[in-house]
Amino acid sequence: MANSNAPETLDPPTEPSPLLLRRRRLPLSPSSAATDSADDSSAETISDAAAAAAAAGNGDDRGGAGAGREGAGTVVNGGVGEAPVGGGGAQGVFLYRASAPAHRRVKESPLSSDAIFKQSHAGLFNLCIVVLIAVNSRLIIENLMKYGLLIRAGFWFSARSLRDWPLLMCCLTLPAFPLGAFMVEKLAYRKYIPEKLVIFLHVIITTATIVYPVLVIIKCDSAVLSGFVLMILDCILWLKLVSYAHTNYDIRALSKTVDKDDLRSSYLDPDNMKGVSFKSLVYFMVAPTLCYQQSYPRTACIRKGWVIRQLIKCLIFTGLMGFIIEQYINPIVKNSQHPLKGNLLNALERVLKLSVPTLYVWLCMFYCFFHLWLNILAELLRFGDREFYKDWWNAKTVEEYWRMWNMPVHKWMVRHIYFPCIRNGLPKGVAVFISFLTSAIFHELLVAVPCHSFKFWAFLGIMLQIPLVILTKYLQNKFRNTMVGNMIFWFFFCIFGQPMCILLYYHDVMNRKVRTE
């Protein structure tokens, strides 16, 4: 080799050499460097241009096309050579030597149990999406041909909903409770009232926040949709007020025991140890979080075009939810019997038939609220922490699902229920039970109050998650690296649980209407 900078060529097979040629790596052109991969399958493809150049000799009898050109190079890897083919902008090609071994190491098939979770399945995911679109498109067309368009004109705004003015007035008066909480905290910050009175006043405010809308909905015999919206807003307000009172109480307790120097060196943020601010309360009440703090991470600006695109998506998926509910769920539910009083096989058939459209509505709801709406609200308020959910669809246990699917509620539970129970000496299992009990109570309020049916179906559905948590955790520990818990979660939560709750509450509402009439 006369010049170390000149590209090497592959010598003819008459040269005395081992069966496997020595690995040589030479400088590659930018275009050929991208093709240098550790994957042996890439070496099995021979460029047609390289074959043609080899057949014609290309003016060079040494196995490399254009080997003497400046800037060209050859990579030999166990008999696999790479050489550019002539012409400007030459690309590297692979030459597969007959003497090179084709099998070099132990490998598993891509779909074997040892290798299936170590690679990407994006192509199969795309196939599933295409098949779902094709199958559901056929079902939609068949349904429209058979039943026609079943969407009613008054689906979104019915005459009864417009007459629910007491609920509207109740919703407009809800801001009085945060104002009362702020005044209590202001008096406590200035030490005008003792700490015990502060706690007592906050208990009264938070209790009235829940009781007031419940009484209005029950007394006014409101529509289900109007009552459901009011109860969602009311429960969010209650969670925020509890966080506001608990956080300020903790700040006052820390300010009495921690010096300023210790505060600067601790994990606490001094910005969150300041006095009570009405501006911070107003921002917290509209921010997409349930955990109060006096300052939040903020983004630099508002992306107006991005917000418009997300709003359009939100409208599209909301319309899709309305279409599925009116076209599929309502007819199935109306033609069903009470799942606990009718024929068992008939009830099972209705539940399974209802499971697919219910799952679609639930996924659309999750995407609209947790991804689109909360991100839109965060963008408009420049709210920085946008971890509103994690990859709950990969949860291997029910416990993982509840920790990942609704991060605002999860953070609130951990901050204001779970860890306070642990700090007060309660066992971990008791703290988890109290957390589920709180969640079950609010799920029951969200559904039972608007439906005017207190049968505790939602409460029991949440509390039954505790044995499922134990079961899926046991299976995950027993069968490691499997998705048994994930499949159990999907079955009990989406295939069985949600359709069963819909049937139970629907028939309770219908039976109540019959008794009333």
mmCIF file of C-alpha atoms in Angstrom, residues 93-258:
data_model
loop_
_atom_site.group_PDB
_atom_site.id
_atom_site.type_symbol
_atom_site.label_atom_id
_atom_site.label_comp_id
_atom_site.label_asym_id
_atom_site.label_seq_id
_atom_site.Cartn_x
_atom_site.Cartn_y
_atom_site.Cartn_z
ATOM 1 C CA VAL A 93 -23.079 -1.092 -3.163
ATOM 2 C CA PHE A 94 -22.562 -4.433 -1.439
ATOM 3 C CA LEU A 95 -20.574 -7.289 -3.030
ATOM 4 C CA TYR A 96 -21.241 -10.660 -1.427
ATOM 5 C CA ARG A 97 -18.283 -13.053 -1.732
ATOM 6 C CA ALA A 98 -19.082 -16.725 -2.245
ATOM 7 C CA SER A 99 -16.481 -17.705 0.342
ATOM 8 C CA ALA A 100 -18.018 -15.562 3.091
ATOM 9 C CA PRO A 101 -20.118 -17.428 5.684
ATOM 10 C CA ALA A 102 -23.802 -16.577 5.572
ATOM 11 C CA HIS A 103 -24.501 -17.683 9.169
ATOM 12 C CA ARG A 104 -22.309 -16.059 11.817
ATOM 13 C CA ARG A 105 -24.126 -16.199 15.186
ATOM 14 C CA VAL A 106 -27.115 -17.610 17.038
ATOM 15 C CA LYS A 107 -30.310 -15.700 16.200
ATOM 16 C CA GLU A 108 -33.962 -15.968 17.171
ATOM 17 C CA SER A 109 -36.903 -15.644 14.828
ATOM 18 C CA PRO A 110 -38.440 -12.144 15.084
ATOM 19 C CA LEU A 111 -41.771 -13.491 16.382
ATOM 20 C CA SER A 112 -40.268 -15.894 18.936
ATOM 21 C CA SER A 113 -41.024 -15.271 22.608
ATOM 22 C CA ASP A 114 -37.423 -14.234 23.333
ATOM 23 C CA ALA A 115 -37.234 -11.612 20.595
ATOM 24 C CA ILE A 116 -40.766 -10.322 20.048
ATOM 25 C CA PHE A 117 -40.500 -7.501 22.602
ATOM 26 C CA LYS A 118 -36.989 -6.443 21.550
ATOM 27 C CA GLN A 119 -37.913 -4.885 18.218
ATOM 28 C CA SER A 120 -40.311 -2.442 16.659
ATOM 29 C CA HIS A 121 -43.736 -3.554 15.482
ATOM 30 C CA ALA A 122 -44.667 -0.330 13.712
ATOM 31 C CA GLY A 123 -45.568 -2.165 10.507
ATOM 32 C CA LEU A 124 -47.944 -4.524 12.311
ATOM 33 C CA PHE A 125 -49.440 -1.554 14.142
ATOM 34 C CA ASN A 126 -50.071 0.165 10.805
ATOM 35 C CA LEU A 127 -51.664 -3.039 9.509
ATOM 36 C CA CYS A 128 -53.999 -3.135 12.520
ATOM 37 C CA ILE A 129 -54.988 0.476 11.901
ATOM 38 C CA VAL A 130 -55.726 -0.237 8.226
ATOM 39 C CA VAL A 131 -57.756 -3.358 9.096
ATOM 40 C CA LEU A 132 -59.710 -1.472 11.783
ATOM 41 C CA ILE A 133 -60.528 1.324 9.357
ATOM 42 C CA ALA A 134 -61.629 -1.141 6.682
ATOM 43 C CA VAL A 135 -63.731 -3.298 9.013
ATOM 44 C CA ASN A 136 -65.392 -0.386 10.796
ATOM 45 C CA SER A 137 -66.053 1.427 7.526
ATOM 46 C CA ARG A 138 -67.919 -1.627 6.288
ATOM 47 C CA LEU A 139 -69.898 -1.814 9.539
ATOM 48 C CA ILE A 140 -70.797 1.883 9.352
ATOM 49 C CA ILE A 141 -71.970 1.573 5.754
ATOM 50 C CA GLU A 142 -73.960 -1.573 6.575
ATOM 51 C CA ASN A 143 -75.553 0.136 9.597
ATOM 52 C CA LEU A 144 -76.506 3.222 7.594
ATOM 53 C CA MET A 145 -77.996 1.092 4.808
ATOM 54 C CA LYS A 146 -80.028 -0.945 7.307
ATOM 55 C CA TYR A 147 -81.213 1.693 9.821
ATOM 56 C CA GLY A 148 -80.468 5.054 8.235
ATOM 57 C CA LEU A 149 -79.100 8.039 10.165
ATOM 58 C CA LEU A 150 -80.306 7.776 13.777
ATOM 59 C CA ILE A 151 -78.776 10.988 15.120
ATOM 60 C CA ARG A 152 -81.427 13.261 16.566
ATOM 61 C CA ALA A 153 -81.396 17.002 16.048
ATOM 62 C CA GLY A 154 -81.484 17.645 19.783
ATOM 63 C CA PHE A 155 -78.574 15.433 20.761
ATOM 64 C CA TRP A 156 -76.282 18.237 21.942
ATOM 65 C CA PHE A 157 -78.874 20.798 23.093
ATOM 66 C CA SER A 158 -82.301 19.526 24.055
ATOM 67 C CA ALA A 159 -85.199 21.658 25.190
ATOM 68 C CA ARG A 160 -84.992 20.145 28.649
ATOM 69 C CA SER A 161 -81.318 21.069 28.950
ATOM 70 C CA LEU A 162 -82.096 24.667 28.082
ATOM 71 C CA ARG A 163 -84.674 24.747 30.884
ATOM 72 C CA ASP A 164 -82.108 23.614 33.454
ATOM 73 C CA TRP A 165 -81.476 27.212 34.500
ATOM 74 C CA PRO A 166 -81.048 26.340 38.228
ATOM 75 C CA LEU A 167 -78.020 24.247 37.269
ATOM 76 C CA LEU A 168 -76.644 27.142 35.235
ATOM 77 C CA MET A 169 -77.104 29.514 38.172
ATOM 78 C CA CYS A 170 -75.444 26.981 40.466
ATOM 79 C CA CYS A 171 -72.483 26.751 38.103
ATOM 80 C CA LEU A 172 -72.163 30.555 37.963
ATOM 81 C CA THR A 173 -72.159 30.824 41.769
ATOM 82 C CA LEU A 174 -69.451 28.162 42.327
ATOM 83 C CA PRO A 175 -66.596 30.756 42.261
ATOM 84 C CA ALA A 176 -67.889 32.033 45.620
ATOM 85 C CA PHE A 177 -66.290 29.029 47.324
ATOM 86 C CA PRO A 178 -62.707 29.734 46.129
ATOM 87 C CA LEU A 179 -63.218 33.356 47.133
ATOM 88 C CA GLY A 180 -64.223 32.244 50.624
ATOM 89 C CA ALA A 181 -61.181 29.955 50.848
ATOM 90 C CA PHE A 182 -58.923 32.842 49.821
ATOM 91 C CA MET A 183 -60.337 35.116 52.520
ATOM 92 C CA VAL A 184 -59.791 32.399 55.136
ATOM 93 C CA GLU A 185 -56.170 31.951 54.029
ATOM 94 C CA LYS A 186 -55.628 35.705 54.030
ATOM 95 C CA LEU A 187 -56.825 35.932 57.635
ATOM 96 C CA ALA A 188 -54.676 32.960 58.586
ATOM 97 C CA TYR A 189 -51.596 34.450 56.909
ATOM 98 C CA ARG A 190 -52.034 37.665 58.882
ATOM 99 C CA LYS A 191 -52.661 35.579 62.039
ATOM 100 C CA TYR A 192 -56.060 37.107 62.692
ATOM 101 C CA ILE A 193 -57.651 33.700 63.388
ATOM 102 C CA PRO A 194 -56.216 30.563 65.037
ATOM 103 C CA GLU A 195 -55.200 27.476 63.067
ATOM 104 C CA LYS A 196 -58.054 25.320 64.351
ATOM 105 C CA LEU A 197 -60.612 27.845 63.144
ATOM 106 C CA VAL A 198 -58.894 27.910 59.736
ATOM 107 C CA ILE A 199 -59.271 24.132 59.435
ATOM 108 C CA PHE A 200 -62.904 24.282 60.555
ATOM 109 C CA LEU A 201 -63.761 26.988 58.007
ATOM 110 C CA HIS A 202 -62.083 25.054 55.189
ATOM 111 C CA VAL A 203 -64.040 21.921 56.125
ATOM 112 C CA ILE A 204 -67.287 23.920 55.923
ATOM 113 C CA ILE A 205 -66.341 25.464 52.553
ATOM 114 C CA THR A 206 -65.304 22.182 50.930
ATOM 115 C CA THR A 207 -68.370 20.359 52.277
ATOM 116 C CA ALA A 208 -70.695 23.070 50.986
ATOM 117 C CA THR A 209 -68.939 22.875 47.613
ATOM 118 C CA ILE A 210 -70.118 19.277 47.217
ATOM 119 C CA VAL A 211 -73.514 19.435 48.926
ATOM 120 C CA TYR A 212 -74.797 22.557 47.123
ATOM 121 C CA PRO A 213 -74.738 21.199 43.515
ATOM 122 C CA VAL A 214 -75.961 17.765 44.628
ATOM 123 C CA LEU A 215 -79.052 19.298 46.220
ATOM 124 C CA VAL A 216 -79.702 21.494 43.182
ATOM 125 C CA ILE A 217 -79.517 18.531 40.774
ATOM 126 C CA ILE A 218 -81.766 16.330 42.895
ATOM 127 C CA LYS A 219 -84.378 19.003 43.652
ATOM 128 C CA CYS A 220 -84.606 20.248 40.063
ATOM 129 C CA ASP A 221 -84.853 16.795 38.454
ATOM 130 C CA SER A 222 -82.380 17.950 35.838
ATOM 131 C CA ALA A 223 -81.337 16.248 32.624
ATOM 132 C CA VAL A 224 -78.559 13.665 32.892
ATOM 133 C CA LEU A 225 -76.128 15.506 30.609
ATOM 134 C CA SER A 226 -76.534 18.855 32.410
ATOM 135 C CA GLY A 227 -76.145 17.248 35.829
ATOM 136 C CA PHE A 228 -73.098 15.304 34.691
ATOM 137 C CA VAL A 229 -71.309 18.453 33.462
ATOM 138 C CA LEU A 230 -72.097 20.303 36.701
ATOM 139 C CA MET A 231 -70.860 17.415 38.865
ATOM 140 C CA ILE A 232 -67.589 17.200 36.927
ATOM 141 C CA LEU A 233 -66.942 20.909 37.440
ATOM 142 C CA ASP A 234 -67.931 20.664 41.092
ATOM 143 C CA CYS A 235 -65.666 17.669 41.829
ATOM 144 C CA ILE A 236 -62.737 19.413 40.136
ATOM 145 C CA LEU A 237 -63.404 22.497 42.244
ATOM 146 C CA TRP A 238 -63.545 20.412 45.442
ATOM 147 C CA LEU A 239 -60.213 18.737 44.672
ATOM 148 C CA LYS A 240 -58.615 22.108 43.960
ATOM 149 C CA LEU A 241 -59.941 23.651 47.189
ATOM 150 C CA VAL A 242 -58.658 20.745 49.262
ATOM 151 C CA SER A 243 -55.240 21.105 47.659
ATOM 152 C CA TYR A 244 -55.299 24.873 48.209
ATOM 153 C CA ALA A 245 -56.138 24.535 51.908
ATOM 154 C CA HIS A 246 -53.753 21.615 52.552
ATOM 155 C CA THR A 247 -50.814 23.263 50.752
ATOM 156 C CA ASN A 248 -51.185 26.576 52.565
ATOM 157 C CA TYR A 249 -51.505 24.752 55.883
ATOM 158 C CA ASP A 250 -48.277 22.895 55.152
ATOM 159 C CA ILE A 251 -46.537 26.137 54.149
ATOM 160 C CA ARG A 252 -47.495 27.737 57.467
ATOM 161 C CA ALA A 253 -46.295 24.670 59.358
ATOM 162 C CA LEU A 254 -42.954 24.695 57.535
ATOM 163 C CA SER A 255 -42.458 28.422 58.006
ATOM 164 C CA LYS A 256 -42.618 27.890 61.772
ATOM 165 C CA THR A 257 -40.084 25.063 61.884
ATOM 166 C CA VAL A 258 -37.660 25.708 59.013
#
